[in-house]
Short mmCIF file of C-alpha atoms in Angstrom, two decimals:
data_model
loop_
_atom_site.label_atom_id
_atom_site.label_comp_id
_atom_site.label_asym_id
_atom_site.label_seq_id
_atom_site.Cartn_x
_atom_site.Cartn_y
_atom_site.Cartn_z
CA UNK A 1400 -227.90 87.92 -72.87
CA UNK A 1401 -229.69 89.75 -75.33
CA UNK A 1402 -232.84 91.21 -76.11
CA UNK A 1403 -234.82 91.21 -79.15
CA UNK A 1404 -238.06 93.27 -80.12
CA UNK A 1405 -240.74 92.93 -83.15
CA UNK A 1406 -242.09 95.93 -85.03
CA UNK A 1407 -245.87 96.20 -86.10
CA UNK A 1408 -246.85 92.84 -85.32
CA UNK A 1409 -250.69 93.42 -83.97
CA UNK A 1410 -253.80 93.90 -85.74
CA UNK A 1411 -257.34 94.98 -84.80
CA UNK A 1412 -259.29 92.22 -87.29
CA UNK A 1413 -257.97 89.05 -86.80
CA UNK A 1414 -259.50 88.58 -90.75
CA UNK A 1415 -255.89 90.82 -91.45
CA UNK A 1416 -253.38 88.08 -90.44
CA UNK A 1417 -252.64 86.16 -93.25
CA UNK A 1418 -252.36 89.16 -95.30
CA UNK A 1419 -249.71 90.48 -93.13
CA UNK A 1420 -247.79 87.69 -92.89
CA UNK A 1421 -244.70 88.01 -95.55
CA UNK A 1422 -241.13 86.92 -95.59
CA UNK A 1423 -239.11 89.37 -93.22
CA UNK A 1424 -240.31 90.26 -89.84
CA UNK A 1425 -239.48 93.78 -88.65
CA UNK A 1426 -236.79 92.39 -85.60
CA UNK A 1427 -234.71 95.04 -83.97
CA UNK A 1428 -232.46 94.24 -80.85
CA UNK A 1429 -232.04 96.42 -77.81
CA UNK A 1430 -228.85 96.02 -75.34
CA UNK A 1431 -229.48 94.15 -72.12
CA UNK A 1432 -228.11 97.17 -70.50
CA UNK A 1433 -231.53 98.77 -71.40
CA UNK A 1434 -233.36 96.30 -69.02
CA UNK A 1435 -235.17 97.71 -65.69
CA UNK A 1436 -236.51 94.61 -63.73
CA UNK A 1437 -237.70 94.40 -60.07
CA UNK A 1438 -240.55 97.73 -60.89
CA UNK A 1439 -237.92 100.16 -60.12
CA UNK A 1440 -238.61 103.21 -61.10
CA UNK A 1441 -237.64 104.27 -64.40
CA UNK A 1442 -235.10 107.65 -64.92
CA UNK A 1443 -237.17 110.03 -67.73
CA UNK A 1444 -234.38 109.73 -70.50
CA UNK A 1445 -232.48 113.05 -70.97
CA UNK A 1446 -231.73 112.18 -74.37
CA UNK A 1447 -235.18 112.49 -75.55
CA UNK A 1448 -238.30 115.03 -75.76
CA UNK A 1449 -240.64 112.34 -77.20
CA UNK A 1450 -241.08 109.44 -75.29
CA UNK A 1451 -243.15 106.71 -76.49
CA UNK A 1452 -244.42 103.68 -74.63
CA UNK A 1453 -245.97 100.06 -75.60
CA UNK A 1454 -246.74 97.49 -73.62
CA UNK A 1455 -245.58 94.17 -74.65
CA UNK A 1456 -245.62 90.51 -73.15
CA UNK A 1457 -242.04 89.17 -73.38
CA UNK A 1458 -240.68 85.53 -73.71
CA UNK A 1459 -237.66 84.23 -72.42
CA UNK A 1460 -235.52 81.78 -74.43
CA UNK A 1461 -234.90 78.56 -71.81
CA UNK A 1462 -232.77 76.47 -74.32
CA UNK A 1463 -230.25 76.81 -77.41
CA UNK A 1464 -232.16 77.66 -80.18
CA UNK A 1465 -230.53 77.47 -83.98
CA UNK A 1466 -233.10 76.86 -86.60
CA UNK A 1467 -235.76 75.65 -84.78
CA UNK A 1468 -238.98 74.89 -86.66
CA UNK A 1469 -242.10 76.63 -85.70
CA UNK A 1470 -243.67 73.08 -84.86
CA UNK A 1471 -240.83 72.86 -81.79
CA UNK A 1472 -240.50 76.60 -81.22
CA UNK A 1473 -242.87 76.94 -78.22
CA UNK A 1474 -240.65 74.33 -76.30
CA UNK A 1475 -237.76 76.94 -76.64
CA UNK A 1476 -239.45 79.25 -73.99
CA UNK A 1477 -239.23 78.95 -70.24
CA UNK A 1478 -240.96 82.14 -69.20
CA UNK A 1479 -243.42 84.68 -69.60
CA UNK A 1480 -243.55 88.49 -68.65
CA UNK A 1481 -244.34 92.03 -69.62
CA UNK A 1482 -242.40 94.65 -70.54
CA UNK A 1483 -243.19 98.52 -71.78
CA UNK A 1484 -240.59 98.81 -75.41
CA UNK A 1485 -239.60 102.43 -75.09
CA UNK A 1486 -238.62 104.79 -77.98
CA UNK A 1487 -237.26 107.98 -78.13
CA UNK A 1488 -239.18 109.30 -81.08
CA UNK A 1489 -237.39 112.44 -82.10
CA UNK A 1490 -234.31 110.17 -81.77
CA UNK A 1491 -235.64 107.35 -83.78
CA UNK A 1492 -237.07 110.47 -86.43
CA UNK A 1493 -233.67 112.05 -87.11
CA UNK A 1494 -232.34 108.36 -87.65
CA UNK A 1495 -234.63 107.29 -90.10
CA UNK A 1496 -233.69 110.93 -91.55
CA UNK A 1497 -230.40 109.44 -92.59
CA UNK A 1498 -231.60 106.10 -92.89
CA UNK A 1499 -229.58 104.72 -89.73
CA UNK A 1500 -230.37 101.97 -87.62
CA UNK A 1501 -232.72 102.48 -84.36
CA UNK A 1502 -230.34 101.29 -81.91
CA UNK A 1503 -229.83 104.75 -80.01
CA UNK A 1504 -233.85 105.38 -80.01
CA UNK A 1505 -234.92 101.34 -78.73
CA UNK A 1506 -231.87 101.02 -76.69
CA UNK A 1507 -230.74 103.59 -74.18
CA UNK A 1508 -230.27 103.28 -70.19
CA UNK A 1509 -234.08 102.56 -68.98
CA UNK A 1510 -235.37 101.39 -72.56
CA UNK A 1511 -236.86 98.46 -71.38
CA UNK A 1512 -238.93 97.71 -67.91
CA UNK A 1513 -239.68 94.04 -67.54
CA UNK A 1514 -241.62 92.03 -64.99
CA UNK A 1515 -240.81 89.33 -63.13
CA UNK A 1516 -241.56 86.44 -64.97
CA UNK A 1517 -243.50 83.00 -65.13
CA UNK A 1518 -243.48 79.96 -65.98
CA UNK A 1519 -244.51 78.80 -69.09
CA UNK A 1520 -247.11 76.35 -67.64
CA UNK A 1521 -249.22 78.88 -66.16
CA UNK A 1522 -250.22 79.92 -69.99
CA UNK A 1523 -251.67 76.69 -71.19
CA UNK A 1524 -253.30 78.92 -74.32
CA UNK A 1525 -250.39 80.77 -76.21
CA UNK A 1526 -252.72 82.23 -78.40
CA UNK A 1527 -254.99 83.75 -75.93
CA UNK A 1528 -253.12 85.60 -73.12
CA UNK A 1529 -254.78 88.75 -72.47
CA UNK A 1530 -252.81 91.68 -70.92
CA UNK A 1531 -253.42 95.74 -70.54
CA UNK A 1532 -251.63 98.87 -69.26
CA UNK A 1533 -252.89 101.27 -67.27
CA UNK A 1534 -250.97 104.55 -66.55
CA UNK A 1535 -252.13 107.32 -64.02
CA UNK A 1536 -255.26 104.88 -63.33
CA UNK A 1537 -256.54 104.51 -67.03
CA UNK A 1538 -256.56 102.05 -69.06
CA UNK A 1539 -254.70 102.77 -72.24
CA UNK A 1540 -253.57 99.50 -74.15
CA UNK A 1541 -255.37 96.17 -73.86
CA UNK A 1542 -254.37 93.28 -75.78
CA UNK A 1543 -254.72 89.27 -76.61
CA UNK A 1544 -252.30 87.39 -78.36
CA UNK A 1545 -255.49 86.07 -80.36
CA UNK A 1546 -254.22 89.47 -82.56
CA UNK A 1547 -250.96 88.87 -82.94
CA UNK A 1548 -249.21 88.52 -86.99
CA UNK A 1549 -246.38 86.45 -86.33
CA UNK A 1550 -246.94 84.34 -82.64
CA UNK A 1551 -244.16 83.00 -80.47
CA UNK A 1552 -243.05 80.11 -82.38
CA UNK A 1553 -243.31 82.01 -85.60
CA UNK A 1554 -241.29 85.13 -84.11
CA UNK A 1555 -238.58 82.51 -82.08
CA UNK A 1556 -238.11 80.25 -85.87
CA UNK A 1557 -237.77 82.99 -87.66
CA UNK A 1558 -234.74 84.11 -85.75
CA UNK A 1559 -232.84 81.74 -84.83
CA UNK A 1560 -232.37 80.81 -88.45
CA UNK A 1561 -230.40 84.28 -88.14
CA UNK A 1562 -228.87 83.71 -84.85
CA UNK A 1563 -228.47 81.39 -82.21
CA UNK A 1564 -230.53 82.42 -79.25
CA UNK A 1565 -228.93 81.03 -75.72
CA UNK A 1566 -230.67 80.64 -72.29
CA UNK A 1567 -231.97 83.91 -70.60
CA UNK A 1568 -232.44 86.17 -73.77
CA UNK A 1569 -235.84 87.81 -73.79
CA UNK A 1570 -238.10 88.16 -77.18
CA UNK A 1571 -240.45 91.52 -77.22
CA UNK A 1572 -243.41 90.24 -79.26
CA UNK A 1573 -245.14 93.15 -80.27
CA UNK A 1574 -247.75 95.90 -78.75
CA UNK A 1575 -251.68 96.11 -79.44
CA UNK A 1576 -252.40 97.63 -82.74
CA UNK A 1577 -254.18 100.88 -80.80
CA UNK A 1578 -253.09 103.22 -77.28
CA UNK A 1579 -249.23 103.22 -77.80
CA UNK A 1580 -248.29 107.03 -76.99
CA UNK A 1581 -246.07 109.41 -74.98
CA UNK A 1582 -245.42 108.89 -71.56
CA UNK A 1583 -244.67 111.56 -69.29
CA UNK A 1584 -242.12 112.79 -66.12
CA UNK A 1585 -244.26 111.73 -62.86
CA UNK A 1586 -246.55 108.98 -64.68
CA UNK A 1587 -247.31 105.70 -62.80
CA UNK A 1588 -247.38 102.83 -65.25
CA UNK A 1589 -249.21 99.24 -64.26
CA UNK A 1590 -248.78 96.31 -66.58
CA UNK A 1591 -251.13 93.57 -66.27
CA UNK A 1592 -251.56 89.28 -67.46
CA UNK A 1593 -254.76 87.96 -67.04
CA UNK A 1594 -255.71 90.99 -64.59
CA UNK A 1595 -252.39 90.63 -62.49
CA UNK A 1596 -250.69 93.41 -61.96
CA UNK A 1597 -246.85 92.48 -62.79
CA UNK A 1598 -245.06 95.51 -63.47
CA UNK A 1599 -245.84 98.74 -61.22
CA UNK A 1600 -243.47 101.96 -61.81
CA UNK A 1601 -242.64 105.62 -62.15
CA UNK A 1602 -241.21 107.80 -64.45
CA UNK A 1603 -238.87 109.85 -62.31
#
């Protein structure tokens, strides 16, 4: 199983989509052994001084995918959930430094919470899911896939004309343009779909 994330892939006027769209998303992958399911809480990384949170919703694949088209894409996922895409920002800084990969700053132990998830039929409009995070009891990222650059299908075509993606491997699809920021030793995180509270945790 693997997971795979998308970079920048919100904006706050949907009038900027088109614009944005170009030839090469911004796809990074993260190690399942990054995943924290079940809200446990999550272990503050010691490997970092700069933790940064976003709140994402997250597909699951439910079928061999290998160059789908976009027009069959959405048929590809089973599930849906939401998941918080650490990074380790000095980590991911120093990287870039030396123009490395950000494998060590997306992926370490605890990197990515997730839900649980569900079924695909309980979202009859992909393109207008609406989901928040709260942490410490305020609100601090709210967003509808209305925003999003490249949607599901888009994001699920796109790769799997670069790899095959198998049963069970989760997609990241991007955070809200606004409220990503650092997250904190002791904070309580809450990830909401459609007001339902899905994933509840600590940072311990």
């Amino acid at each position: 199983m693997k997971i795979i994330g998308i970079g920048k892939n919100y904006v706050l006027d949907k009038s900027e989509i088109n614009d944005l769209k170009n030839d090469v998303q911004l796809i990074f992958t993260k190690p399942d052994s990054s995943l924290v399911t079940d809200s446990k809480d999550v272990e503050f990384p010691a490997i970092t001084n700069q933790l940064i949170y976003e709140v994402e919703l997250v597909v699951k694949i439910g079928k061999l995918a290998k160059n789908v088209s976009e027009e069959e894409a959405n048929s590809y996922i089973s599930e849906i959930g939401i998941g918080i895409d650490y990074t380790a920002k000095d980590v991911l800084t120093a990287s870039r430094d030396k123009k490395g990969p950000w494998a060590l700053a997306k992926g370490f132990d605890g990197a990515s919470p997730i839900s649980g998830l569900k079924p695909i039929s309980e979202f009859p409009e992909l393109d207008n899911i609406n989901f928040d995070l709260v942490i410490n009891g305020e609100k601090k990222q709210v967003g509808n896939t209305g925003y999003i650059i490249y949607n599901f299908a888009e994001i699920i075509s796109f790769v799997s004309t670069f790899m095959t993606l198998n049963p069970g491997d989760l997609i990241f699809t991007g955070t809200p343009a606004i409220g990503a920021g650092e997250i904190f030793k002791g904070d309580h995180l809450q990830a909401s779909i459609e007001g339902e509270i899905l994933l509840d945790f600590k940072m311990v």
